Amino acid sequence: MSLSSILHLSFLPLLLSKTFIVSFLNPFRRAQAEEARGAITVLVKWGPERFNVPIPQPSMTPLSTLLATLSNQTGIPVDSLKLIYKGAVLKDVSLTISAYGITEGATLVLVGKAGDAPGPSPSVLQATAAPLKKKPKQPETDQEFILVDWIRSLVVSLLDPLLPSVAMFVSNTSPHARNRPARIPAFEVLQKEHARLSEMLLKALLELDGVDIPGSWTEARKERKEGVRRIQGELNKVDESWGERKRLGG
């Protein structure tokens, strides 16, 4: 038997294999198979609620699909939902999940345009929340430095009233916190305070996201980015300390 005949016979079963034909001769199906193996699961926080959402094809799944899934789970209309990832609001619903840099195990925060989220009753909020200050109105100006100063003052007005509550919450929930009080509030009280602080900080992020900045004003964008970083940092403190408290049990 010739060498060519031997090679032909040895490769014949492989060529007849459906798996080989799909994965090797059909690049489109091969890409689909590879994409399916790249499925991820993300954690979505909605007030005190947590959703583990599987995304089978993150590089082919647009943000709009994820929002539609969350709309079904929460009952909130999809056009009233916003997702926040690493302190930034995800705006373009046509971009894919991978395009936003979202990977396995990523944590996203879900809010409504009006800050819709499950949380404490109004009576509890009235008893614990600081008086709300009127939101500063964005100035109409063609001078960038004026807008930079206004953004800085906006961050102060949004964040500073919450800082004492955040510090107190961390001291009550984190076992590593300094100056822990002798008497720690009940688990249910801390749970409500976590929901309140999370909602207020998320609203602050949305306020910053709503600032209208001309495309060429880089300093104003830097100032807003710094404000987002500060607010997100406080939100991370609240979530991390609450996670430590939950691990201790009720």
CSV table of N, CA, C and O in Angstrom, one decimal, residues 13-61:
chain,number,residue,atom,x,y,z
A,13,PRO,N,-11.4,8.8,9.2
A,13,PRO,CA,-12.3,8.9,10.3
A,13,PRO,C,-12.4,10.3,10.8
A,13,PRO,O,-13.5,10.8,11.2
A,14,LEU,N,-11.3,11.0,10.8
A,14,LEU,CA,-11.3,12.4,11.4
A,14,LEU,C,-12.1,13.3,10.5
A,14,LEU,O,-12.8,14.2,10.9
A,15,LEU,N,-11.9,13.1,9.2
A,15,LEU,CA,-12.6,14.0,8.2
A,15,LEU,C,-14.1,13.7,8.2
A,15,LEU,O,-14.9,14.6,7.9
A,16,LEU,N,-14.5,12.5,8.6
A,16,LEU,CA,-15.9,12.2,8.6
A,16,LEU,C,-16.5,12.6,10.0
A,16,LEU,O,-17.7,12.5,10.1
A,17,SER,N,-15.7,12.9,10.9
A,17,SER,CA,-16.2,13.3,12.2
A,17,SER,C,-17.0,14.6,12.2
A,17,SER,O,-16.5,15.6,11.7
A,18,LYS,N,-18.2,14.6,12.7
A,18,LYS,CA,-19.0,15.8,12.7
A,18,LYS,C,-18.4,16.9,13.6
A,18,LYS,O,-18.4,18.1,13.2
A,19,THR,N,-17.8,16.5,14.7
A,19,THR,CA,-17.1,17.4,15.6
A,19,THR,C,-16.0,18.2,14.9
A,19,THR,O,-15.9,19.4,15.0
A,20,PHE,N,-15.2,17.4,14.1
A,20,PHE,CA,-14.1,18.0,13.4
A,20,PHE,C,-14.6,19.0,12.4
A,20,PHE,O,-14.1,20.0,12.2
A,21,ILE,N,-15.6,18.5,11.6
A,21,ILE,CA,-16.2,19.4,10.6
A,21,ILE,C,-16.7,20.7,11.1
A,21,ILE,O,-16.4,21.8,10.6
A,22,VAL,N,-17.4,20.6,12.3
A,22,VAL,CA,-18.0,21.8,12.9
A,22,VAL,C,-16.9,22.8,13.4
A,22,VAL,O,-16.9,24.0,13.2
A,23,SER,N,-15.9,22.2,14.1
A,23,SER,CA,-14.9,23.0,14.8
A,23,SER,C,-13.8,23.4,13.9
A,23,SER,O,-13.2,24.5,14.1
A,24,PHE,N,-13.5,22.7,12.8
A,24,PHE,CA,-12.3,23.0,12.0
A,24,PHE,C,-12.8,23.6,10.6
A,24,PHE,O,-12.2,24.6,10.2
A,25,LEU,N,-13.8,23.0,10.0
A,25,LEU,CA,-14.1,23.5,8.6
A,25,LEU,C,-15.1,24.6,8.7
A,25,LEU,O,-15.4,25.2,7.6
A,26,ASN,N,-15.8,24.9,9.8
A,26,ASN,CA,-16.8,25.9,9.9
A,26,ASN,C,-16.3,26.9,11.0
A,26,ASN,O,-16.6,26.8,12.1
A,27,PRO,N,-15.6,28.0,10.6
A,27,PRO,CA,-15.1,28.9,11.6
A,27,PRO,C,-16.1,29.6,12.4
A,27,PRO,O,-16.0,30.0,13.5
A,28,PHE,N,-17.3,29.9,11.7
A,28,PHE,CA,-18.4,30.6,12.4
A,28,PHE,C,-18.9,29.7,13.6
A,28,PHE,O,-19.0,30.2,14.7
A,29,ARG,N,-19.1,28.5,13.3
A,29,ARG,CA,-19.6,27.6,14.4
A,29,ARG,C,-18.5,27.4,15.5
A,29,ARG,O,-18.8,27.2,16.7
A,30,ARG,N,-17.3,27.3,15.0
A,30,ARG,CA,-16.2,27.2,16.0
A,30,ARG,C,-16.2,28.4,16.9
A,30,ARG,O,-16.0,28.3,18.1
A,31,ALA,N,-16.4,29.6,16.3
A,31,ALA,CA,-16.4,30.8,17.2
A,31,ALA,C,-17.5,30.8,18.2
A,31,ALA,O,-17.4,31.2,19.3
A,32,GLN,N,-18.7,30.3,17.7
A,32,GLN,CA,-19.8,30.2,18.6
A,32,GLN,C,-19.5,29.2,19.7
A,32,GLN,O,-19.9,29.5,20.9
A,33,ALA,N,-18.9,28.1,19.4
A,33,ALA,CA,-18.6,27.1,20.5
A,33,ALA,C,-17.6,27.7,21.5
A,33,ALA,O,-17.7,27.5,22.7
A,34,GLU,N,-16.6,28.4,21.0
A,34,GLU,CA,-15.6,29.1,21.9
A,34,GLU,C,-16.3,30.1,22.7
A,34,GLU,O,-16.0,30.3,23.9
A,35,GLU,N,-17.3,30.9,22.1
A,35,GLU,CA,-17.9,31.9,22.9
A,35,GLU,C,-18.8,31.3,24.0
A,35,GLU,O,-18.9,31.9,25.1
A,36,ALA,N,-19.4,30.2,23.7
A,36,ALA,CA,-20.3,29.5,24.7
A,36,ALA,C,-19.4,29.1,25.9
A,36,ALA,O,-19.9,29.2,27.0
A,37,ARG,N,-18.2,28.7,25.6
A,37,ARG,CA,-17.3,28.3,26.7
A,37,ARG,C,-16.9,29.5,27.5
A,37,ARG,O,-16.4,29.4,28.6
A,38,GLY,N,-17.0,30.7,27.0
A,38,GLY,CA,-16.6,31.9,27.7
A,38,GLY,C,-17.7,32.5,28.5
A,38,GLY,O,-17.7,33.7,28.8
A,39,ALA,N,-18.8,31.8,28.8
A,39,ALA,CA,-19.9,32.3,29.6
A,39,ALA,C,-19.4,32.9,30.9
A,39,ALA,O,-18.5,32.3,31.5
A,40,ILE,N,-20.0,33.9,31.4
A,40,ILE,CA,-19.7,34.5,32.7
A,40,ILE,C,-20.9,34.7,33.5
A,40,ILE,O,-22.1,34.7,33.0
A,41,THR,N,-20.7,34.9,34.8
A,41,THR,CA,-21.8,35.3,35.7
A,41,THR,C,-21.4,36.6,36.5
A,41,THR,O,-20.3,36.7,37.0
A,42,VAL,N,-22.3,37.5,36.5
A,42,VAL,CA,-22.0,38.8,37.2
A,42,VAL,C,-23.0,38.9,38.4
A,42,VAL,O,-24.1,38.4,38.4
A,43,LEU,N,-22.6,39.7,39.4
A,43,LEU,CA,-23.4,40.0,40.5
A,43,LEU,C,-24.0,41.4,40.3
A,43,LEU,O,-23.3,42.4,40.1
A,44,VAL,N,-25.3,41.5,40.4
A,44,VAL,CA,-26.0,42.8,40.3
A,44,VAL,C,-26.6,43.1,41.6
A,44,VAL,O,-27.4,42.3,42.2
A,45,LYS,N,-26.3,44.3,42.2
A,45,LYS,CA,-26.8,44.7,43.4
A,45,LYS,C,-28.0,45.7,43.2
A,45,LYS,O,-27.8,46.6,42.4
A,46,TRP,N,-29.1,45.5,43.8
A,46,TRP,CA,-30.3,46.3,43.7
A,46,TRP,C,-30.8,46.6,45.1
A,46,TRP,O,-31.5,45.8,45.6
A,47,GLY,N,-30.3,47.7,45.7
A,47,GLY,CA,-30.7,47.9,47.1
A,47,GLY,C,-30.1,46.8,47.9
A,47,GLY,O,-29.0,46.4,47.8
A,48,PRO,N,-30.9,46.2,48.8
A,48,PRO,CA,-30.4,45.0,49.6
A,48,PRO,C,-30.5,43.7,48.8
A,48,PRO,O,-30.0,42.7,49.3
A,49,GLU,N,-31.1,43.7,47.6
A,49,GLU,CA,-31.2,42.5,46.8
A,49,GLU,C,-29.9,42.2,46.0
A,49,GLU,O,-29.2,43.2,45.7
A,50,ARG,N,-29.7,41.0,45.7
A,50,ARG,CA,-28.5,40.5,45.0
A,50,ARG,C,-29.0,39.5,43.9
A,50,ARG,O,-29.7,38.6,44.2
A,51,PHE,N,-28.5,39.7,42.7
A,51,PHE,CA,-28.8,38.8,41.6
A,51,PHE,C,-27.6,38.3,41.0
A,51,PHE,O,-26.7,39.1,40.6
A,52,ASN,N,-27.4,37.0,40.9
A,52,ASN,CA,-26.4,36.4,40.1
A,52,ASN,C,-26.9,36.1,38.7
A,52,ASN,O,-27.7,35.3,38.5
A,53,VAL,N,-26.4,36.9,37.7
A,53,VAL,CA,-27.0,36.8,36.4
A,53,VAL,C,-26.0,36.2,35.4
A,53,VAL,O,-24.8,36.7,35.2
A,54,PRO,N,-26.3,35.0,34.8
A,54,PRO,CA,-25.4,34.4,33.9
A,54,PRO,C,-25.5,35.1,32.5
A,54,PRO,O,-26.6,35.5,32.1
A,55,ILE,N,-24.4,35.3,31.9
A,55,ILE,CA,-24.3,35.9,30.5
A,55,ILE,C,-23.6,34.9,29.6
A,55,ILE,O,-22.4,34.8,29.7
A,56,PRO,N,-24.3,34.1,28.8
A,56,PRO,CA,-23.7,33.1,28.0
A,56,PRO,C,-22.6,33.6,27.0
A,56,PRO,O,-21.6,33.0,26.8
A,57,GLN,N,-22.9,34.7,26.4
A,57,GLN,CA,-22.0,35.2,25.3
A,57,GLN,C,-21.7,36.7,25.5
A,57,GLN,O,-22.3,37.5,24.9
A,58,PRO,N,-20.8,37.0,26.5
A,58,PRO,CA,-20.6,38.4,26.8
A,58,PRO,C,-20.1,39.3,25.7
A,58,PRO,O,-20.4,40.5,25.6
A,59,SER,N,-19.4,38.7,24.7
A,59,SER,CA,-18.9,39.5,23.6
A,59,SER,C,-19.9,39.7,22.5
A,59,SER,O,-19.7,40.5,21.6
A,60,MET,N,-21.1,39.0,22.6
A,60,MET,CA,-22.1,39.2,21.7
A,60,MET,C,-23.4,39.7,22.3
A,60,MET,O,-24.4,40.0,21.6
A,61,THR,N,-23.5,39.8,23.6
A,61,THR,CA,-24.7,40.2,24.3
A,61,THR,C,-24.6,41.7,24.6
A,61,THR,O,-23.7,42.2,25.3
